[in-house]
Coordinates of C-alpha atoms in Angstrom, one line a residue:
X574 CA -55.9 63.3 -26.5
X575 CA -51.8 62.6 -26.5
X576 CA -52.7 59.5 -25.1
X577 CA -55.2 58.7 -27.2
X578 CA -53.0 59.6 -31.0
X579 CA -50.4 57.2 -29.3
X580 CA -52.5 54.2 -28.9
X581 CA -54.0 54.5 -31.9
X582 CA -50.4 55.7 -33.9
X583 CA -49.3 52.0 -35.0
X584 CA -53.0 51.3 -36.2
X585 CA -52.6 54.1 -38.2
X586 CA -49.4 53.4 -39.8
X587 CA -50.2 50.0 -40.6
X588 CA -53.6 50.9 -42.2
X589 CA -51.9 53.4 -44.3
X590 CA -49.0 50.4 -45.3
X591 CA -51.8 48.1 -45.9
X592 CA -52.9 50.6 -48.3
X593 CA -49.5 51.4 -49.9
X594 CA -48.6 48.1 -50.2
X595 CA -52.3 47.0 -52.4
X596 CA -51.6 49.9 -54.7
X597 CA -48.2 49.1 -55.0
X598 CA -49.5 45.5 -55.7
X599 CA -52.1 46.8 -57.9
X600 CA -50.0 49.0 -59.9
X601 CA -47.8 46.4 -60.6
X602 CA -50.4 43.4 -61.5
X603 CA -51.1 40.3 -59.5
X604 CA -50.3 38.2 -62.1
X605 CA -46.9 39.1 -63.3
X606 CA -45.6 39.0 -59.9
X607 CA -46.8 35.6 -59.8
X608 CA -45.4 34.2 -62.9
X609 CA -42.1 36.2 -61.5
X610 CA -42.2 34.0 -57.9
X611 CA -42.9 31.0 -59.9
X612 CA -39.1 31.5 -61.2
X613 CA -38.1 31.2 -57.8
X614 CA -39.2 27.9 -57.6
X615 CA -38.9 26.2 -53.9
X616 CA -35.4 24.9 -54.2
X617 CA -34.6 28.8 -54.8
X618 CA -37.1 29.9 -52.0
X619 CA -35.2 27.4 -49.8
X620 CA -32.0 28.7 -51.0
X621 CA -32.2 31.9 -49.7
X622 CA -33.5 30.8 -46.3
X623 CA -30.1 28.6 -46.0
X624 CA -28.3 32.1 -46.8
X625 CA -30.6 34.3 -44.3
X626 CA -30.1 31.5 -41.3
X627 CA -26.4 31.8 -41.8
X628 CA -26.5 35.8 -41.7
X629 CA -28.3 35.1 -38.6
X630 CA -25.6 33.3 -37.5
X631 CA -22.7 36.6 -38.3
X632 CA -25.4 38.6 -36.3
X633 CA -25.2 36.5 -33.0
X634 CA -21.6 36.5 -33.5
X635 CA -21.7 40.9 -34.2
X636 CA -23.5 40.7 -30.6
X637 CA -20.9 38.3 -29.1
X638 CA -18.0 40.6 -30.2
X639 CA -19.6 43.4 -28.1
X640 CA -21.3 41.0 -25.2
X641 CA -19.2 38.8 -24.9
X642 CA -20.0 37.7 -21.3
X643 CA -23.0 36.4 -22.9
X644 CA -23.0 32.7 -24.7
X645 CA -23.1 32.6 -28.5
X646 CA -26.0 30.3 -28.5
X647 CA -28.2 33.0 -26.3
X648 CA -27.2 35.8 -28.5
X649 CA -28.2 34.1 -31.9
X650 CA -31.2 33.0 -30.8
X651 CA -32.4 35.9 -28.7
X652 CA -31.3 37.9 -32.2
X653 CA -33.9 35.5 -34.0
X654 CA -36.8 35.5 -31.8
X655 CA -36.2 39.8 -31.6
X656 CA -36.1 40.2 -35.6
X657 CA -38.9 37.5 -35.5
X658 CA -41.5 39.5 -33.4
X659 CA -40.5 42.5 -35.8
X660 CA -41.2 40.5 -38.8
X661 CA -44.3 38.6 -38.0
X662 CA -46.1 40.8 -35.5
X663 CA -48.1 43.7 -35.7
X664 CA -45.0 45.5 -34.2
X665 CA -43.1 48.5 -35.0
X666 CA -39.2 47.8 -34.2
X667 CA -39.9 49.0 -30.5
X668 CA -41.8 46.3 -30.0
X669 CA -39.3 43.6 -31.7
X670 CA -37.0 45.2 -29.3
X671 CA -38.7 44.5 -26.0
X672 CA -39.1 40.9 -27.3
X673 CA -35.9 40.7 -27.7
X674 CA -35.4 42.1 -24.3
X675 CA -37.2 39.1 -22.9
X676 CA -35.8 36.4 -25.2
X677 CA -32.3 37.6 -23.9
X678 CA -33.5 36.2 -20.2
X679 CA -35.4 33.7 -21.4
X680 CA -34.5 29.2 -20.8
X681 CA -31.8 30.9 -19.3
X682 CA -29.0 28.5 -16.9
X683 CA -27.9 29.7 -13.9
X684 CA -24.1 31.0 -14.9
X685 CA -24.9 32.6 -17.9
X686 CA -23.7 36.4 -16.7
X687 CA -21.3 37.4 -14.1
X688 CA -22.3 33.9 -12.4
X689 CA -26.1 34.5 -11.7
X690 CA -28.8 34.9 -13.7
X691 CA -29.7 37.7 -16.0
X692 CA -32.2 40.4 -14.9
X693 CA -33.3 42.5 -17.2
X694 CA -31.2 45.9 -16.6
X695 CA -28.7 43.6 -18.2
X696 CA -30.6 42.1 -20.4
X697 CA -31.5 46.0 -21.7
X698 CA -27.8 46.7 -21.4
X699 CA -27.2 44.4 -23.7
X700 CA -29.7 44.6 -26.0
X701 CA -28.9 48.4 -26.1
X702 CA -25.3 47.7 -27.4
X703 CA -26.0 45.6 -29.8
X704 CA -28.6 47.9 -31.4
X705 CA -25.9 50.6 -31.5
X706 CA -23.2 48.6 -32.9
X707 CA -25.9 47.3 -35.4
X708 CA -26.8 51.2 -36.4
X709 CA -22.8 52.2 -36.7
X710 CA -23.0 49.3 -39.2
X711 CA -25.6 50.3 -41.3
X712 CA -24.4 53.9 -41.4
X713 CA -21.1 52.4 -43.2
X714 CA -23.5 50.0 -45.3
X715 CA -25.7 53.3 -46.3
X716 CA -22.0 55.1 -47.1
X717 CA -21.3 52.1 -49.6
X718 CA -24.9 52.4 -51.2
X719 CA -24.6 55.7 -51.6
X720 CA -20.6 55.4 -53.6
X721 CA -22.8 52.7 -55.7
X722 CA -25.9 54.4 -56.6
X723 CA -23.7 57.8 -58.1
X724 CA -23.8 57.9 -61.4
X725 CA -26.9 55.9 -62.4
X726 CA -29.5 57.6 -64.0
X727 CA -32.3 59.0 -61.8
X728 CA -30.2 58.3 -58.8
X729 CA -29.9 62.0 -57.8
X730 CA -33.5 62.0 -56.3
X731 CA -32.1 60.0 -53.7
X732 CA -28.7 61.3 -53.1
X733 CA -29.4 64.3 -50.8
X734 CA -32.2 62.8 -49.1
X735 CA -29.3 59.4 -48.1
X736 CA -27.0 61.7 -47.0
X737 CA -29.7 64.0 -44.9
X738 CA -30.5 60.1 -43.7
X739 CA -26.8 59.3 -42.6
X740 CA -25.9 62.6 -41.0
X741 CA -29.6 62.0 -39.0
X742 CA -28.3 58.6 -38.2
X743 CA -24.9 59.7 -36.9
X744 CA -26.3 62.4 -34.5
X745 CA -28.7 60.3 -33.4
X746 CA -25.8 57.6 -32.4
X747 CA -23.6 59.9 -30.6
X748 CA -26.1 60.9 -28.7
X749 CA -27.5 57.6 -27.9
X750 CA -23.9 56.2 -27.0
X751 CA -23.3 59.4 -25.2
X752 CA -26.8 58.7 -23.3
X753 CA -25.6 55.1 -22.6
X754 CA -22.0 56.2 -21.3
X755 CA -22.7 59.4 -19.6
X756 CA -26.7 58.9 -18.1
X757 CA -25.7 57.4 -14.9
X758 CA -26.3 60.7 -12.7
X759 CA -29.5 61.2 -14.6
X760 CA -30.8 57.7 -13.9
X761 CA -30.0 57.8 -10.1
X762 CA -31.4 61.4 -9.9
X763 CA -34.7 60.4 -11.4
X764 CA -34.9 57.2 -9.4
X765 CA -34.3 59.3 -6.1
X766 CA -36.9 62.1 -7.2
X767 CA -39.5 59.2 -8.0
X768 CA -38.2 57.3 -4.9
X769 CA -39.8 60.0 -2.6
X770 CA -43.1 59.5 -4.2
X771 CA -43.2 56.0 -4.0
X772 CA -43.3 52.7 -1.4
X773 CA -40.3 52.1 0.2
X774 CA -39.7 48.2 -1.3
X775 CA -40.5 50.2 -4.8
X776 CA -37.9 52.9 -4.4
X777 CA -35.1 50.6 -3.6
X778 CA -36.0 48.1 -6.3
X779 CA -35.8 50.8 -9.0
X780 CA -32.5 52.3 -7.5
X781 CA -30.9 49.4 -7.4
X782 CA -32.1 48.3 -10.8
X783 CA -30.7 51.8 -12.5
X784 CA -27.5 51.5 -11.2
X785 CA -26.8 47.9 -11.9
X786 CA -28.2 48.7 -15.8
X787 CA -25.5 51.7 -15.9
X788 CA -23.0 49.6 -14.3
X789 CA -23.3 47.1 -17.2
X790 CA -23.5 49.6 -20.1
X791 CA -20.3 51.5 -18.3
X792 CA -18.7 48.0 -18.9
X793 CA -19.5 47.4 -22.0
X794 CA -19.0 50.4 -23.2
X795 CA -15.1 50.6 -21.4
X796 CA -14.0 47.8 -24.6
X797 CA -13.8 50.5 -27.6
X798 CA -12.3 47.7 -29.0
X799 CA -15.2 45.3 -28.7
X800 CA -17.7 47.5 -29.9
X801 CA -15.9 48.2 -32.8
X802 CA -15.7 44.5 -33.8
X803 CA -19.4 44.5 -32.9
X804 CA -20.0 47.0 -35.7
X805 CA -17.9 46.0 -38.4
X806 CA -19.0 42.5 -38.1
X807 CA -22.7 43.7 -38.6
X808 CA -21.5 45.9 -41.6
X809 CA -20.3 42.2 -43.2
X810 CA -23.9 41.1 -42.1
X811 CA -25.8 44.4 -43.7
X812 CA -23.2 43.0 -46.8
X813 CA -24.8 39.4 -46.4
X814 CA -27.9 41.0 -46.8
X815 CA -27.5 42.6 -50.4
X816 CA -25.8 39.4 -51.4
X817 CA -29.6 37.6 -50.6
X818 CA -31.1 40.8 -52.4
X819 CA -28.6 39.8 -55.4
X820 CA -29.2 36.2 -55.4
X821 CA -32.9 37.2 -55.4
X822 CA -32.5 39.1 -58.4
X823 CA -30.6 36.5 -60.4
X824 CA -33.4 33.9 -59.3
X825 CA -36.3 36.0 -60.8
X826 CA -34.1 36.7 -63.8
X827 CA -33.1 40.0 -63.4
X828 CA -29.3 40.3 -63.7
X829 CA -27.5 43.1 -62.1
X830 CA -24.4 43.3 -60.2
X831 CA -23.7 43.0 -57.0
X832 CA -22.7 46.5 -56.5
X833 CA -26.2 47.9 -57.7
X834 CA -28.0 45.2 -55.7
X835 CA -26.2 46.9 -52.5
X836 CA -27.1 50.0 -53.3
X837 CA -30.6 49.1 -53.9
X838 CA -30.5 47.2 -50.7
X839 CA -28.6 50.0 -49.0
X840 CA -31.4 52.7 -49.4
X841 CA -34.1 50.4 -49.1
X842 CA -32.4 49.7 -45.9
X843 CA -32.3 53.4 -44.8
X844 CA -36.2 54.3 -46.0
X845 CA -37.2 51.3 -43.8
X846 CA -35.1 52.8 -40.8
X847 CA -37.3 56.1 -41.6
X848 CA -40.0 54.1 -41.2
X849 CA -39.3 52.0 -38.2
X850 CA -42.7 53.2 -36.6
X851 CA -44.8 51.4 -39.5
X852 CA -45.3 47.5 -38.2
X853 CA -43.5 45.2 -40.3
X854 CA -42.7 48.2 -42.6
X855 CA -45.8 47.6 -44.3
X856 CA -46.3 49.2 -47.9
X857 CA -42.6 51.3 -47.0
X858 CA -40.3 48.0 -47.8
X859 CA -42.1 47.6 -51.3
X860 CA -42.3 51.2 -52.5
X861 CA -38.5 51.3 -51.6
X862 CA -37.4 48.2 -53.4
X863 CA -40.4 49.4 -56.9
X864 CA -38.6 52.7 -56.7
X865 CA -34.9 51.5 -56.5
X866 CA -35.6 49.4 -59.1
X867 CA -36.6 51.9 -61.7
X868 CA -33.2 53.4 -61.2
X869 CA -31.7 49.8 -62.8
X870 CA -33.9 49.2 -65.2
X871 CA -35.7 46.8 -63.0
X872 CA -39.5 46.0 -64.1
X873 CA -42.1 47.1 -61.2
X874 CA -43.2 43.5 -61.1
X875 CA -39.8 41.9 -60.4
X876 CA -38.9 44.7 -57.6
X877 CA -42.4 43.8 -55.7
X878 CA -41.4 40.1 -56.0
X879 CA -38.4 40.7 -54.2
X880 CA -39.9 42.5 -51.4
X881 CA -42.9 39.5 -51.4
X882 CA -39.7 36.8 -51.2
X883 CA -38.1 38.4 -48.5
X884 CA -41.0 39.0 -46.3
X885 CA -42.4 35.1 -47.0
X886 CA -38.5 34.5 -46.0
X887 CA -38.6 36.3 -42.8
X888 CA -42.0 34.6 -42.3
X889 CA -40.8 30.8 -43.2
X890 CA -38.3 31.4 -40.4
X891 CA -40.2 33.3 -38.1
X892 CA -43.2 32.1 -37.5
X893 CA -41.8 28.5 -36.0
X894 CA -39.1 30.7 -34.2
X895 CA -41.9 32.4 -32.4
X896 CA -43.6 28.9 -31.2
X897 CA -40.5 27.7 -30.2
X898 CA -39.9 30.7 -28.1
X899 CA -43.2 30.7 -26.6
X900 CA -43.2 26.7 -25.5
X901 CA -39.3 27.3 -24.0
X902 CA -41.1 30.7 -22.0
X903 CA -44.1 28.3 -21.2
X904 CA -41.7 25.2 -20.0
X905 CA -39.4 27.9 -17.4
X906 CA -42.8 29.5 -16.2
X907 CA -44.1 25.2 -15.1
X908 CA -40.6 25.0 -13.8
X909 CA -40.4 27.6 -11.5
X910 CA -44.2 27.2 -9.8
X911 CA -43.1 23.7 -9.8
X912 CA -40.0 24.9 -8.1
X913 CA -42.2 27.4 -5.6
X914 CA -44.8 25.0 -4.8

């Protein structure tokens, strides 16, 4: 039955996005979000996917200020191909994540870790740090929303739920973070209890595997200093990000500041992270950016466009990401049976 509920979960969610997201659309009327995009126009479209691939650019560099033994290009790109999969496939996050796991290894040279190539305890390692260092970012970001939105009108439905939201997040990172620095002894105990239950070539495969994944997180984790560069560089790029939700605004015609475009962005950014089971945030991305909006005077139809821009934005970019990523995995996989045979 457990099993069953957990195969079935992300259908679930996204069926019940889906559905949020056509009332939302219904509610707000097909045709006044279309005369809103048609603003936009597709030098503005284009605009903002110039701005997104350039934030994409501050979020390799966020991971290269915490993994650094990794190359800049590898990072970027394995960023790309990670929020990608989460965009574009019928993913939650988790499933962006492993994809990201795998793009980290992936058309990868010989010398491009500790001078062999990367496995994937390292590959996790790293992709582990980064999505810490990106979380100790957004709880700042979320902090900044939340100065922003106080004081506007029918912003104190969301104030004690945001704060409820950051407190969550900040447990939740200590004790990730403690998990990563302290979880050694629990990995090698758990590999030697499974070890006895298992072929011998199995049991010191998964040893050895546990203790060179701590071994890299124990490094990485030993530069306070990198991590916190790793952080506040993604708070710059969870920044960027309200600056496109800005421009976005001024390009249907709505004009607000930038300080209420971060908070809406801000708390959008935090329901979505309460939602991080629902694939591609379905439905939960548009009710966040409709409901924001009535706190700034924002029309329903304008909000949704938003929303509709940024995920045809995250779709412009992702889809030829994907096929890219897919013909480099296809080229190493004829390179090594050519290598084998």
């Amino acid at each position: 039955m457990i099993k069953t509920l957990k195969k079935s979960l992300p259908i679930i969610l996204a069926v019940l996005g889906l559905t949020l997201f056509t009332f939302i659309a219904a509610k707000a009327g097909i045709h006044p979000v279309g005369n809103a995009l048609k603003k936009v126009g597709f030098s503005g479209f284009l605009l903002l996917i110039i701005i997104q691939l350039i934030l994409d650019l501050g979020l390799g560099l966020a991971w290269k200020a915490a993994v650094p033994q990794l190359s800049f290009f590898r990072l970027t790109s394995a960023r790309i191909v990670r929020d990608a999969a989460t965009a574009c496939l019928p993913f939650s996050q988790l499933g962006g994540m492993l994809i990201g796991v795998r793009a980290t290894i992936s058309g990868q040279s010989p010398h491009d870790i500790y001078g062999k190539p990367i496995t994937w305890p390292e590959a996790i390692a790293a992709n582990l740090v980064d999505i810490t260092t990106e979380v100790l970012g957004q709880i700042a970001f979320i902090g900044l929303a939340l100065i922003c939105l106080i004081g506007y009108r029918g912003s104190s439905a969301f104030i004690i739920p945001l704060i409820l939201g950051m407190l969550f997040l900040i447990v939740g990172s200590v004790g990730f973070i403690w998990t990563q620095k302290n979880g050694g002894s629990l990995l090698r105990k758990t590999s030697s209890f499974l070890g006895h239950h298992i072929a011998a070539d199995w049991q010191k495969i998964m040893t050895n595997n546990s203790e060179l994944f701590q071994e890299r997180l124990e490094n990485l984790w030993d530069r306070p200093d990198r991590i916190a560069l790793g952080a506040l560089t993604h708070l710059f790029c969870w920044i960027g990000s309200a600056f496109v939700t800005w421009v976005s605004f001024l390009l249907l015609g709505a004009h607000i500041s930038f300080l209420a475009a971060l908070a809406i962005e801000g708390v959008v950014c935090g329901i979505m992270s309460a939602g991080f089971l629902v694939p591609g945030a379905l439905g939960v991305q548009e009710i966040g950016y409709v409901t924001l909006g009535m706190v700034f005077g924002i029309d329903a139809q304008v909000s949704l466009s938003i929303s509709l821009l940024r995920r045809g934005r995250d779709i412009f970019i992702g889809i030829p990401v994907l096929l890219i990523w897919q013909f480099v995995e296809i080229t190493c996989l004829k390179h090594k049976k050519s290598l084998n045979s």
